[in-house]
mmCIF file of C-alpha atoms and ligand atoms in Angstrom:
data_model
loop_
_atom_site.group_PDB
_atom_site.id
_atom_site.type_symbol
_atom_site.label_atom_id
_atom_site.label_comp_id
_atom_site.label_asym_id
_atom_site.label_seq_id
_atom_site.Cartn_x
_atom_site.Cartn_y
_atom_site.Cartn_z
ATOM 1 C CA UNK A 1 123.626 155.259 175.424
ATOM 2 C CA UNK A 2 126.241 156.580 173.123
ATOM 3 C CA UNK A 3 124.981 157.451 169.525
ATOM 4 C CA UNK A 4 127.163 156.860 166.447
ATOM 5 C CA UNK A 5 126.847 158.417 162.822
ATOM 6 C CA UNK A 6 128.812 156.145 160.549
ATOM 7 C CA UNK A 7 128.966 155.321 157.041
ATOM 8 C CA UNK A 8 127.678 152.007 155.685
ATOM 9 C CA UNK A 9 130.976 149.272 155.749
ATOM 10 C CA UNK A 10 130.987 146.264 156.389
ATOM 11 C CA UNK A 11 131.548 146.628 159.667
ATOM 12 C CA UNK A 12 128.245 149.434 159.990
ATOM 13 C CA UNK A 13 126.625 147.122 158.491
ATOM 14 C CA UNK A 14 127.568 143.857 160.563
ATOM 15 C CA UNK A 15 126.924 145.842 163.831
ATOM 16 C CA UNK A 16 123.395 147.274 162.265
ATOM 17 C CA UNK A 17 122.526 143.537 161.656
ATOM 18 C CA UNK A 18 123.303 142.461 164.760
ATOM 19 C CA UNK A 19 121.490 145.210 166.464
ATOM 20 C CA UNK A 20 118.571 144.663 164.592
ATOM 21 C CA UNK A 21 118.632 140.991 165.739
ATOM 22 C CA UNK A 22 118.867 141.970 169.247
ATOM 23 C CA UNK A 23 115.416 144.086 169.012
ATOM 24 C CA UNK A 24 117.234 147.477 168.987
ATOM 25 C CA UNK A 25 116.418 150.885 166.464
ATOM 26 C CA UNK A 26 118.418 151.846 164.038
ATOM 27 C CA UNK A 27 117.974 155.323 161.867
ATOM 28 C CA UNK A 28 118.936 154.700 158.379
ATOM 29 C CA UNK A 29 119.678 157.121 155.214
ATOM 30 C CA UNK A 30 116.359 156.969 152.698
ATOM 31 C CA UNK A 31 115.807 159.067 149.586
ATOM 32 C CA UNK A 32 113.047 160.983 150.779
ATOM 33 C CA UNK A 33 113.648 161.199 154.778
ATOM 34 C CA UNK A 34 115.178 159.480 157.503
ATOM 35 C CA UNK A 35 114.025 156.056 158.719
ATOM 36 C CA UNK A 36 113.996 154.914 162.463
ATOM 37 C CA UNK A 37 113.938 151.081 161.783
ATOM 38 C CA UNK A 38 113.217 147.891 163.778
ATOM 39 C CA UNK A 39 112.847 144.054 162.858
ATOM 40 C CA UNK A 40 109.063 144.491 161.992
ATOM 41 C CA UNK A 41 108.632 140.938 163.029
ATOM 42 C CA UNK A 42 109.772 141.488 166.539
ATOM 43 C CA UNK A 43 106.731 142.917 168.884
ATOM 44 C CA UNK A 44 109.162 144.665 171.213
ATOM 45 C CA UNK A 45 110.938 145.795 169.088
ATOM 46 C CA UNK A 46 108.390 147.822 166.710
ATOM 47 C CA UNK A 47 106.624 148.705 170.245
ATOM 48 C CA UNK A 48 110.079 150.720 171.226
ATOM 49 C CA UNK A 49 110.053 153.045 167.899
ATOM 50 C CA UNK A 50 106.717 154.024 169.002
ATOM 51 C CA UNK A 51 107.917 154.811 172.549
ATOM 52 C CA UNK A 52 111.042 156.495 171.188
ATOM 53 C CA UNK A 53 108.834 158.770 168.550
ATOM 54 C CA UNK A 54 106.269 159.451 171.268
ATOM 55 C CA UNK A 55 103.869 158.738 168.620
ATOM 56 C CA UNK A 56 99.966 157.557 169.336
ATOM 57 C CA UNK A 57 99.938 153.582 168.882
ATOM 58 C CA UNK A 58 97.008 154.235 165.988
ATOM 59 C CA UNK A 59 99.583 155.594 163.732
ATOM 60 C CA UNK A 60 100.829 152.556 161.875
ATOM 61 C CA UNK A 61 104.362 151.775 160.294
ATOM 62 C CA UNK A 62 105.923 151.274 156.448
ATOM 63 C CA UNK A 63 107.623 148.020 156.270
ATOM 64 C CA UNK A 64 110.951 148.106 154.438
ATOM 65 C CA UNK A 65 111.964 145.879 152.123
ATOM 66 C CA UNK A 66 115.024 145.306 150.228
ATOM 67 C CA UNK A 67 114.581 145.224 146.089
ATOM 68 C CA UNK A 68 114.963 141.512 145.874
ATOM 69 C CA UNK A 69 112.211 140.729 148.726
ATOM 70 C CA UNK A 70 109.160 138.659 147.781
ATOM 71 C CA UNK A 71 106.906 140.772 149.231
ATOM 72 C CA UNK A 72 103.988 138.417 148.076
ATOM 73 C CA UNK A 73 104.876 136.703 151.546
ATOM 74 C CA UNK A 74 103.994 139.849 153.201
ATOM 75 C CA UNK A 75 100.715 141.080 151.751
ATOM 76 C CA UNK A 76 97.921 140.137 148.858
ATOM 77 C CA UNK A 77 99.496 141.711 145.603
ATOM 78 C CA UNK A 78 96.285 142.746 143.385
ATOM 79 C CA UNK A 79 97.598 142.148 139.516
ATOM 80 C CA UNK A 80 96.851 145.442 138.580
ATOM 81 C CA UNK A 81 99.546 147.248 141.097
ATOM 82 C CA UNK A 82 102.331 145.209 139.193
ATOM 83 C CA UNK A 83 102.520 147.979 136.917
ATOM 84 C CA UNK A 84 102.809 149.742 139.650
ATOM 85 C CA UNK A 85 106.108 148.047 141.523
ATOM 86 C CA UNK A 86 107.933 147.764 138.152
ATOM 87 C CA UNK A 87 107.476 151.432 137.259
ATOM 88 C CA UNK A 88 108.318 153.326 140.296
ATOM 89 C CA UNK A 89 110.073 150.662 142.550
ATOM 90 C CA UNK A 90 112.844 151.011 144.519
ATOM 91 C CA UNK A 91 111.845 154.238 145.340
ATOM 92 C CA UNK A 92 109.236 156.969 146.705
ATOM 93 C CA UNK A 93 106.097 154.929 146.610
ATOM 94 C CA UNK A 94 104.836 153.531 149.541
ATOM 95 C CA UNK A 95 101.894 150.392 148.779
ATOM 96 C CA UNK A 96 99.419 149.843 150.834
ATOM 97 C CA UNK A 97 98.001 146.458 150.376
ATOM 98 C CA UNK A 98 95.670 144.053 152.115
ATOM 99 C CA UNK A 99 97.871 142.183 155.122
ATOM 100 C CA UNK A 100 99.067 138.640 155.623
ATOM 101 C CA UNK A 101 99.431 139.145 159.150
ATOM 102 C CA UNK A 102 103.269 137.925 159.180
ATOM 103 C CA UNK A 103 104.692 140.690 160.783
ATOM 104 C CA UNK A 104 104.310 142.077 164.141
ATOM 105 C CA UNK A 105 100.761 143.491 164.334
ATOM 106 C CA UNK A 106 101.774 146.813 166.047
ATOM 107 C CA UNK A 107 103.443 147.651 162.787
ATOM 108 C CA UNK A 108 99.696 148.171 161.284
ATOM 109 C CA UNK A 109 98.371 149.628 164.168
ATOM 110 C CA UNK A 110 95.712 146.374 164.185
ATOM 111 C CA UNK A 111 94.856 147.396 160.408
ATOM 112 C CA UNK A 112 94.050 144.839 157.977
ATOM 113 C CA UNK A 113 96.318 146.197 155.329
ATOM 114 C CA UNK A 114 100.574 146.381 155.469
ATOM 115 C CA UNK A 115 101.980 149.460 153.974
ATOM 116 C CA UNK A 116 105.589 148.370 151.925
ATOM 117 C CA UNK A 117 108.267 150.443 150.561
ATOM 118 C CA UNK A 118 111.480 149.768 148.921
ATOM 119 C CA UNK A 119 113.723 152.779 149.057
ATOM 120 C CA UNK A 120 116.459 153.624 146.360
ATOM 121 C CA UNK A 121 118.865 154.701 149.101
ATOM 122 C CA UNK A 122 121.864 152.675 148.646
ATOM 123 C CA UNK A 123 122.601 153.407 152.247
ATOM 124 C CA UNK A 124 118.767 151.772 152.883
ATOM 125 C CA UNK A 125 119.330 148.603 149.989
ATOM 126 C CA UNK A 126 122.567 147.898 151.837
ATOM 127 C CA UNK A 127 121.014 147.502 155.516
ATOM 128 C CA UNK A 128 118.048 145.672 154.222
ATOM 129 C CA UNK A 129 119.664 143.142 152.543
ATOM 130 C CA UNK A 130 122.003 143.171 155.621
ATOM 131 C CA UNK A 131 119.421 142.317 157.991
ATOM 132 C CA UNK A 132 117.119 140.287 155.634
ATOM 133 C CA UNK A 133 113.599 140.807 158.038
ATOM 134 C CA UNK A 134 111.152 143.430 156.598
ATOM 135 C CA UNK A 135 112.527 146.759 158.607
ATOM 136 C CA UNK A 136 109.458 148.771 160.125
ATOM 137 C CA UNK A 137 110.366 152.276 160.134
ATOM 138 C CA UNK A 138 108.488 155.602 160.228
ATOM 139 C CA UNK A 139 110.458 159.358 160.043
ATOM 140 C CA UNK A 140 113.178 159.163 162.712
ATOM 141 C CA UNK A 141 112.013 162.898 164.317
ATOM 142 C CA UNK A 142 110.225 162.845 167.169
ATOM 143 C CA UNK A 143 106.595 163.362 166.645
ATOM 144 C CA UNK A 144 105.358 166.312 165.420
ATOM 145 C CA UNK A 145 108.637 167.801 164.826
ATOM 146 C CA UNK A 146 110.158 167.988 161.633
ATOM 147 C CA UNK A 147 111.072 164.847 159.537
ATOM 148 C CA UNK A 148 114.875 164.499 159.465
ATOM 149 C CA UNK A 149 116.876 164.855 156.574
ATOM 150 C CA UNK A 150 120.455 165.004 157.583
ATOM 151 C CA UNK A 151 121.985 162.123 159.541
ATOM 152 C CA UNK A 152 122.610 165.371 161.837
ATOM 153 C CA UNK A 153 118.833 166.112 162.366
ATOM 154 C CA UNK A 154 118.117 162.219 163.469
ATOM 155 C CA UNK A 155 121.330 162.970 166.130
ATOM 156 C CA UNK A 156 119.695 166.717 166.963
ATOM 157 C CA UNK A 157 116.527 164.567 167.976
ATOM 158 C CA UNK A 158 117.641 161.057 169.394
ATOM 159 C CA UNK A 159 121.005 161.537 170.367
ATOM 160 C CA UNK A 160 121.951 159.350 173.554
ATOM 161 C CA UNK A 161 118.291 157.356 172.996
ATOM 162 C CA UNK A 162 119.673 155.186 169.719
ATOM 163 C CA UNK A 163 122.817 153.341 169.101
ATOM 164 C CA UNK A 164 123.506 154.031 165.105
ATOM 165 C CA UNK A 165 122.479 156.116 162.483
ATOM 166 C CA UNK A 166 123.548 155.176 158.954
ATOM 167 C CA UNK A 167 124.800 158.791 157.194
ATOM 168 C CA UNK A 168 124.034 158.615 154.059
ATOM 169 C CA UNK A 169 124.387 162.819 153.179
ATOM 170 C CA UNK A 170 121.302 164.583 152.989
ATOM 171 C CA UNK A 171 117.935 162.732 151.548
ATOM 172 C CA UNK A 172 117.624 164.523 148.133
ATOM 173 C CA UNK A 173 114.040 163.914 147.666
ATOM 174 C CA UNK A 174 113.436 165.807 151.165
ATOM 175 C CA UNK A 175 109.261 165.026 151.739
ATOM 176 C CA UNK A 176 108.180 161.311 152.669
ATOM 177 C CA UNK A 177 107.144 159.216 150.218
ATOM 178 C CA UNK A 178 103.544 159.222 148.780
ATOM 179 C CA UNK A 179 101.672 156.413 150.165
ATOM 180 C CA UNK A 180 99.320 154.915 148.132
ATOM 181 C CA UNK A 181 96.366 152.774 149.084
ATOM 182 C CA UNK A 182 95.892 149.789 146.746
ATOM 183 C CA UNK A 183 93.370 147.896 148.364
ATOM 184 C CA UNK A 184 90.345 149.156 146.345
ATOM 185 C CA UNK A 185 89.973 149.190 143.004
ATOM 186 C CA UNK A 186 90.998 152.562 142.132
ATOM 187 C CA UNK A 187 93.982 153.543 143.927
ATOM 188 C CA UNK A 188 93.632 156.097 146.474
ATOM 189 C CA UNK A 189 96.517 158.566 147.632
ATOM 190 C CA UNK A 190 96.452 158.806 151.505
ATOM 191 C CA UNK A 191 99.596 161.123 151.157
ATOM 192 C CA UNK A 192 101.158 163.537 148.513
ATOM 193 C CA UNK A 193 104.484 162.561 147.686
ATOM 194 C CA UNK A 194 107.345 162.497 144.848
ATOM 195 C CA UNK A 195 105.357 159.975 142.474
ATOM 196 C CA UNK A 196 102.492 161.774 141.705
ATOM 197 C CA UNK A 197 98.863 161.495 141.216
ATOM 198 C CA UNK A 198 99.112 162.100 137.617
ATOM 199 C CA UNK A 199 102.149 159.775 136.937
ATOM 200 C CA UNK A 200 100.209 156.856 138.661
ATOM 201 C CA UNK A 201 97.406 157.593 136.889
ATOM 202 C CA UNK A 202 98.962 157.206 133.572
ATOM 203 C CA UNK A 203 100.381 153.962 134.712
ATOM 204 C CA UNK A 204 97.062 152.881 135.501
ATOM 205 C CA UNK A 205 94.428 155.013 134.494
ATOM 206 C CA UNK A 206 93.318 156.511 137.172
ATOM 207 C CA UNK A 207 94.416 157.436 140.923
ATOM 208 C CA UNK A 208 92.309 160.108 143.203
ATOM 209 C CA UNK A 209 93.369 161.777 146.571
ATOM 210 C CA UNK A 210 91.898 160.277 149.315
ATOM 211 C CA UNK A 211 89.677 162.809 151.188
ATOM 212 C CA UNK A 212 88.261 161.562 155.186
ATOM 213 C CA UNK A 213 84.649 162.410 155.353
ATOM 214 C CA UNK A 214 82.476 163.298 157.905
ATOM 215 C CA UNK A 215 81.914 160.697 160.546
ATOM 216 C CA UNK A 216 84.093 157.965 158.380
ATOM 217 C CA UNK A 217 86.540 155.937 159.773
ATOM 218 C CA UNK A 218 90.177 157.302 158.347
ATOM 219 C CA UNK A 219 92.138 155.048 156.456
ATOM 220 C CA UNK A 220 95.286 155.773 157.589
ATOM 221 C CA UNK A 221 94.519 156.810 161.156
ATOM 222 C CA UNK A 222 97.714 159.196 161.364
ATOM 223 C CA UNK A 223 95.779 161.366 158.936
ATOM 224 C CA UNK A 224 94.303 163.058 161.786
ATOM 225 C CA UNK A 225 97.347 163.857 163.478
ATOM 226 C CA UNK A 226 99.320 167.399 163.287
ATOM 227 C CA UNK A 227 103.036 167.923 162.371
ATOM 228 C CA UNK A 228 105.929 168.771 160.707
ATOM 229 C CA UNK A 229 106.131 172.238 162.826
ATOM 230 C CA UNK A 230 109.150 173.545 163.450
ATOM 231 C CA UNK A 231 109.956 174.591 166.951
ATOM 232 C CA UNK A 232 109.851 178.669 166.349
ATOM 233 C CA UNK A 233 106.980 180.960 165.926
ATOM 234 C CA UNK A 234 105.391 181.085 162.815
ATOM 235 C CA UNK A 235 103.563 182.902 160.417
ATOM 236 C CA UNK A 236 101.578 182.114 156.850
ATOM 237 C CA UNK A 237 100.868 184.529 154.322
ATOM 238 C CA UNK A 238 99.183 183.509 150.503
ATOM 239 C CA UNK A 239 101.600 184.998 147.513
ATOM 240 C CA UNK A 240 98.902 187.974 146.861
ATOM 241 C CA UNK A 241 100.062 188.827 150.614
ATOM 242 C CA UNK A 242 102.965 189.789 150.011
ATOM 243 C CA UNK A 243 103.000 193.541 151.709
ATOM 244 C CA UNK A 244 101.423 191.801 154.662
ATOM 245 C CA UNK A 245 104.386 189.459 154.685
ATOM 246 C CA UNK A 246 106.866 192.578 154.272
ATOM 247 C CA UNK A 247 104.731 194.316 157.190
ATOM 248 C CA UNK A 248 105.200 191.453 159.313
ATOM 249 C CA UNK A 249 109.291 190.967 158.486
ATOM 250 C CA UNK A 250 109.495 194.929 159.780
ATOM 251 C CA UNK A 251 107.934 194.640 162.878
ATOM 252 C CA UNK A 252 109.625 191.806 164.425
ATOM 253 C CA UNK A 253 113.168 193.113 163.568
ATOM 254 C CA UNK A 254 111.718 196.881 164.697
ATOM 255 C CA UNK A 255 111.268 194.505 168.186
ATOM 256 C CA UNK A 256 114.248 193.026 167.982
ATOM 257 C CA UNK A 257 113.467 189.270 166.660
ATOM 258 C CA UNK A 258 115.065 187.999 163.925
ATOM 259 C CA UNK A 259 112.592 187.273 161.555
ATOM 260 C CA UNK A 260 112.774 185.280 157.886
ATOM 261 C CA UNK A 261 111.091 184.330 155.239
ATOM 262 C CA UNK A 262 110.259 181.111 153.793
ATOM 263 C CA UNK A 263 109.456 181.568 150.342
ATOM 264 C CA UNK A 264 110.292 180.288 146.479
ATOM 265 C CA UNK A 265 113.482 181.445 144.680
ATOM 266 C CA UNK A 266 111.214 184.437 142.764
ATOM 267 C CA UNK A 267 110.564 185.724 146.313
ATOM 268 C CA UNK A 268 114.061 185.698 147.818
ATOM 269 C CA UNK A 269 115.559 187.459 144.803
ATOM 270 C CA UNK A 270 112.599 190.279 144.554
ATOM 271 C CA UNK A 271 113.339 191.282 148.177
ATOM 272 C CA UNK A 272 117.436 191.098 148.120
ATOM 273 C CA UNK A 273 117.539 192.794 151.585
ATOM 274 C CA UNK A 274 115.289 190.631 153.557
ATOM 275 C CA UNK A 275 116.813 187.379 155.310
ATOM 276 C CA UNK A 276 115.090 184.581 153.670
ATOM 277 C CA UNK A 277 115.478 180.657 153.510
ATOM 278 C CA UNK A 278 115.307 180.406 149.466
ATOM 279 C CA UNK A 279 112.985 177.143 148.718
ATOM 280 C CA UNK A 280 114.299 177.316 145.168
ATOM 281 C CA UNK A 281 112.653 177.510 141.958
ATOM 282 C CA UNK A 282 111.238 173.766 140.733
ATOM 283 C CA UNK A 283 108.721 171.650 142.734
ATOM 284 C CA UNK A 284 111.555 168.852 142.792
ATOM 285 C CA UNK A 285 113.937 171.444 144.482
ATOM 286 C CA UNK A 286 110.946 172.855 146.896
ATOM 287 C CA UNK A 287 110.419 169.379 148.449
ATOM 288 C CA UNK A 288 114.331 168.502 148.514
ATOM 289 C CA UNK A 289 114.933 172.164 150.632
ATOM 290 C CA UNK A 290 111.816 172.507 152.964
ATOM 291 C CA UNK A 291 112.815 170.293 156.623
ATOM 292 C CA UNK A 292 116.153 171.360 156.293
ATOM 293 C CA UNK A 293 114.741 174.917 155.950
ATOM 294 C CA UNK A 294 112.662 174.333 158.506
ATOM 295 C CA UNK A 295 115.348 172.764 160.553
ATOM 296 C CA UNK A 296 117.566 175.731 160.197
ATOM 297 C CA UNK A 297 114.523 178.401 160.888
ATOM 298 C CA UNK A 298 114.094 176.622 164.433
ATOM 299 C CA UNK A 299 117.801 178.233 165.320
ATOM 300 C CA UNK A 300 117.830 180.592 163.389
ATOM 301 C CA UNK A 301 114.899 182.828 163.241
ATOM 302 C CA UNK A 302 112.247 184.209 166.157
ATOM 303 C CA UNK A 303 109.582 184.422 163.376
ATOM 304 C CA UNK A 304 109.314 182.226 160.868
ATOM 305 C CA UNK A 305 107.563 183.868 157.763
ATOM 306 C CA UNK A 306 106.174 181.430 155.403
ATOM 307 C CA UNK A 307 104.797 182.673 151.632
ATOM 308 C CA UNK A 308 102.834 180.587 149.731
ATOM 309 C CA UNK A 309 104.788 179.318 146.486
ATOM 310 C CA UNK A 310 102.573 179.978 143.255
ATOM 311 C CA UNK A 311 102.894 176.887 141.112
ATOM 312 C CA UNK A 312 99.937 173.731 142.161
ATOM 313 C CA UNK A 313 99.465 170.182 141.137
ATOM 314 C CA UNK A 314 102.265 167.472 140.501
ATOM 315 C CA UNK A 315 105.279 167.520 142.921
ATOM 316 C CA UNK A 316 103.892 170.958 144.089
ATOM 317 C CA UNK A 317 100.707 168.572 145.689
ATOM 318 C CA UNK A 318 103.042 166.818 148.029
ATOM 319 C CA UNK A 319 105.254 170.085 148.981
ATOM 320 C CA UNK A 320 102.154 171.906 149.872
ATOM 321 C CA UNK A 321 100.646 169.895 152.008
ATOM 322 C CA UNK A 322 104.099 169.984 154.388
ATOM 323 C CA UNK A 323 104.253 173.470 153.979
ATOM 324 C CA UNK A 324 100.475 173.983 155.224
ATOM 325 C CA UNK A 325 100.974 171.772 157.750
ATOM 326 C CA UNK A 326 104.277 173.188 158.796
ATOM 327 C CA UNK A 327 102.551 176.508 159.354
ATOM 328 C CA UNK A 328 99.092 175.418 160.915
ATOM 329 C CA UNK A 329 97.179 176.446 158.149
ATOM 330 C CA UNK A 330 95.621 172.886 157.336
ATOM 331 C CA UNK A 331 92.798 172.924 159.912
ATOM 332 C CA UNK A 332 90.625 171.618 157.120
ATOM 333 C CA UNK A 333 92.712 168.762 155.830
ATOM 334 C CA UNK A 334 94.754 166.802 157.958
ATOM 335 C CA UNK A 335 95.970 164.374 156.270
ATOM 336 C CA UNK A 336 99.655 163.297 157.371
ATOM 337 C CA UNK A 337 100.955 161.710 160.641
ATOM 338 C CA UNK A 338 103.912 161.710 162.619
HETATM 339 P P1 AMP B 401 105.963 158.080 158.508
HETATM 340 O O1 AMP B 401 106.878 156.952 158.212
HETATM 341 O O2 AMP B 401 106.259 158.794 159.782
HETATM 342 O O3 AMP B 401 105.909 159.007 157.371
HETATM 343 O O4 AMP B 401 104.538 157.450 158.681
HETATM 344 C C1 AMP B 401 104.044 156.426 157.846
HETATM 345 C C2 AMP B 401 102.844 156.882 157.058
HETATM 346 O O5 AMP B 401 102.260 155.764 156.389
HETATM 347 C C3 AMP B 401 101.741 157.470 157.886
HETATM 348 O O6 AMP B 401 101.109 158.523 157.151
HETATM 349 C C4 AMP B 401 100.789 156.321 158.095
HETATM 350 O O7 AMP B 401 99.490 156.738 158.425
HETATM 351 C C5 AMP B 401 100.888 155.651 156.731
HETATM 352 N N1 AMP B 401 100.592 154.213 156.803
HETATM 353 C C6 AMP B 401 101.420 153.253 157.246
HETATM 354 N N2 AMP B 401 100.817 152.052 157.199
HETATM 355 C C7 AMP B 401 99.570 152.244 156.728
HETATM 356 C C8 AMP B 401 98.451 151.387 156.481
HETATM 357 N N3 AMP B 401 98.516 150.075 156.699
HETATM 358 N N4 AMP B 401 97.331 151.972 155.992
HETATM 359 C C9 AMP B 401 97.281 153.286 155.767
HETATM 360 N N5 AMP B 401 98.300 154.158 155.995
HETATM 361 C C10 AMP B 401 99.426 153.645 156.472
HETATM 362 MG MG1 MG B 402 106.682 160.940 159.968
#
């Protein structure tokens, strides 16, 4: 199969729809990441993104909406998460809400609950209203690799396997969206993401991370699952490691490798001689920098050196939790997916 990159047009768009219909995968442009999207009514059709991914059939799937879909035939809508919709929506809040069992039930993995989205991503709004069915869609990277945030990356990973990807330039908010459980009474956080803890909780007084514990069933299954890694060696150091870091750097090049760091913007500029992959200096430009970072490591570096950034909390949550996960340091807390 031939893969084409193209720009939404009318004609993109016609052909997108018309795929769609026919049960195939299409990659589309978000705000945060990539999307590898299917009608999420269509069994088939939801079953082959899951084949495509290579990723375990307990991992479920966001449904995408457009920003005029009445979701309310979807899922239950509790009153409280109205707030909620009208605050952050369209953009990097996924809801997860208690299921009406109208879409194909390998979108949920057999959960009881639908998770919903509705992207920003004019690239995203344009396809979904183009197609009109609720688009399931997870990352378009292949499982445990790195989420894709060029139209580029989606190609790197399924090129000759999907027909279209819809370029939209690079996703500026750069880490998947935070997905929020709203099927309790206190909303839960089952991963870190652009709207934060603390600005949901000031919507509606309170939000807490979701922690698995011992012997519990997950809520999101894909919590337990590893990723993000990029496909080079790799190496983690906290910031008041620093020399250990430098240590490191000197003996892979004394060997021959090409090493580099991974670090924030205070980092790259202290150490003006060392190759590094500059994160930047905000949260906001941490998260919009890290895949392709970590995209560019995988050809460009033997070791990857990662340094732990400094600042915590807010944005920084979300960022973190890629970055640990990234590097294998997040044994302890698995919390993501594919
Ligand atoms: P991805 O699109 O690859 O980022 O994966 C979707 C994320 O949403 C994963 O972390 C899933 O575990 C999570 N997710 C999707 N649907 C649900 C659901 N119904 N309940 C809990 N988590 C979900
Ligand atoms: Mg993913």
């Amino acid at each position: 199969m031939n893969t084409v990159i193209l720009p939404v047009t009318s004609d993109s768009l016609a052909w997108a729809k018309e795929l769609i219909q026919d049960g195939e995968v299409v990659a589309f442009h978000t705000e945060t990441v990539y999307g590898l999207g299917a009608d999420a009514t269509n069994d088939d059709a939801v079953r082959k993104i899951f084949a495509l991914k290579g990723r375990p059939a307990d991992n479920p799937l966001i449904a995408h909406v457009h920003a005029d879909y009445d979701i309310s035939r979807l899922v239950e809508t509790p009153a409280w998460t109205q707030c909620l919709r009208e605050k952050f929506l369209p953009g990097p809040l996924t809801m997860v809400y208690p299921s009406k069992e109208k879409v194909s039930r390998f979108v949920s993995s057999g959960l009881p609950t639908l998770s919903i989205r509705v992207p920003s991503s004019p690239v995203a709004q344009a396809f979904l209203r183009a197609v009109g069915v609720p688009v399931a869609a997870p990352s378009a990277n292949r499982s445990k690799h790195v989420s894709p945030v060029t139209a580029q990356h989606v190609y790197d990973d399924f090129a000759g396997d999907i027909p279209l990807i819809l370029d939209g330039g690079a996703s500026q908010g750069g880490i998947e969206s935070t997905v929020l459980d709203c099927t309790g009474a206190v909303p839960l956080i089952l991963r870190a993401g652009l709207v934060t803890r603390e600005m949901i909780a000031s919507e509606v007084g309170a939000c807490e991370y979701y922690t698995l514990h011992e012997g519990e069933k997950p809520k999101s299954p894909g919590m337990a699952y590893r990723h993000y890694a990029p496909a080079c060696r790799t190496v983690f150091f906290t910031a008041a490691e620093r020399n250990d870091a430098l240590q490191a750097y000197r003996e892979e090049a004394a060997r021959g490798g090409t090493p580099v760091f991974l670090c924030e913007h205070a980092v790259a500029e202290a150490y003006p001689s060392i190759k590094s992959l500059d994160l930047g200096r905000t949260p906001e430009e941490m998260a919009s920098n890290l895949y392709a970072h970590l995209r560019t490591a995988e050809k460009r570096a033997s070791l990857l050196i990662g340094i732990e950034p400094l600042e915590h909390g807010g944005v920084m949550d979300g960022v973190r939790n890629r970055l640990l996960r990234a590097f294998g340091q997040d044994a302890k807390e698995q919390r993501d997916d594919t």
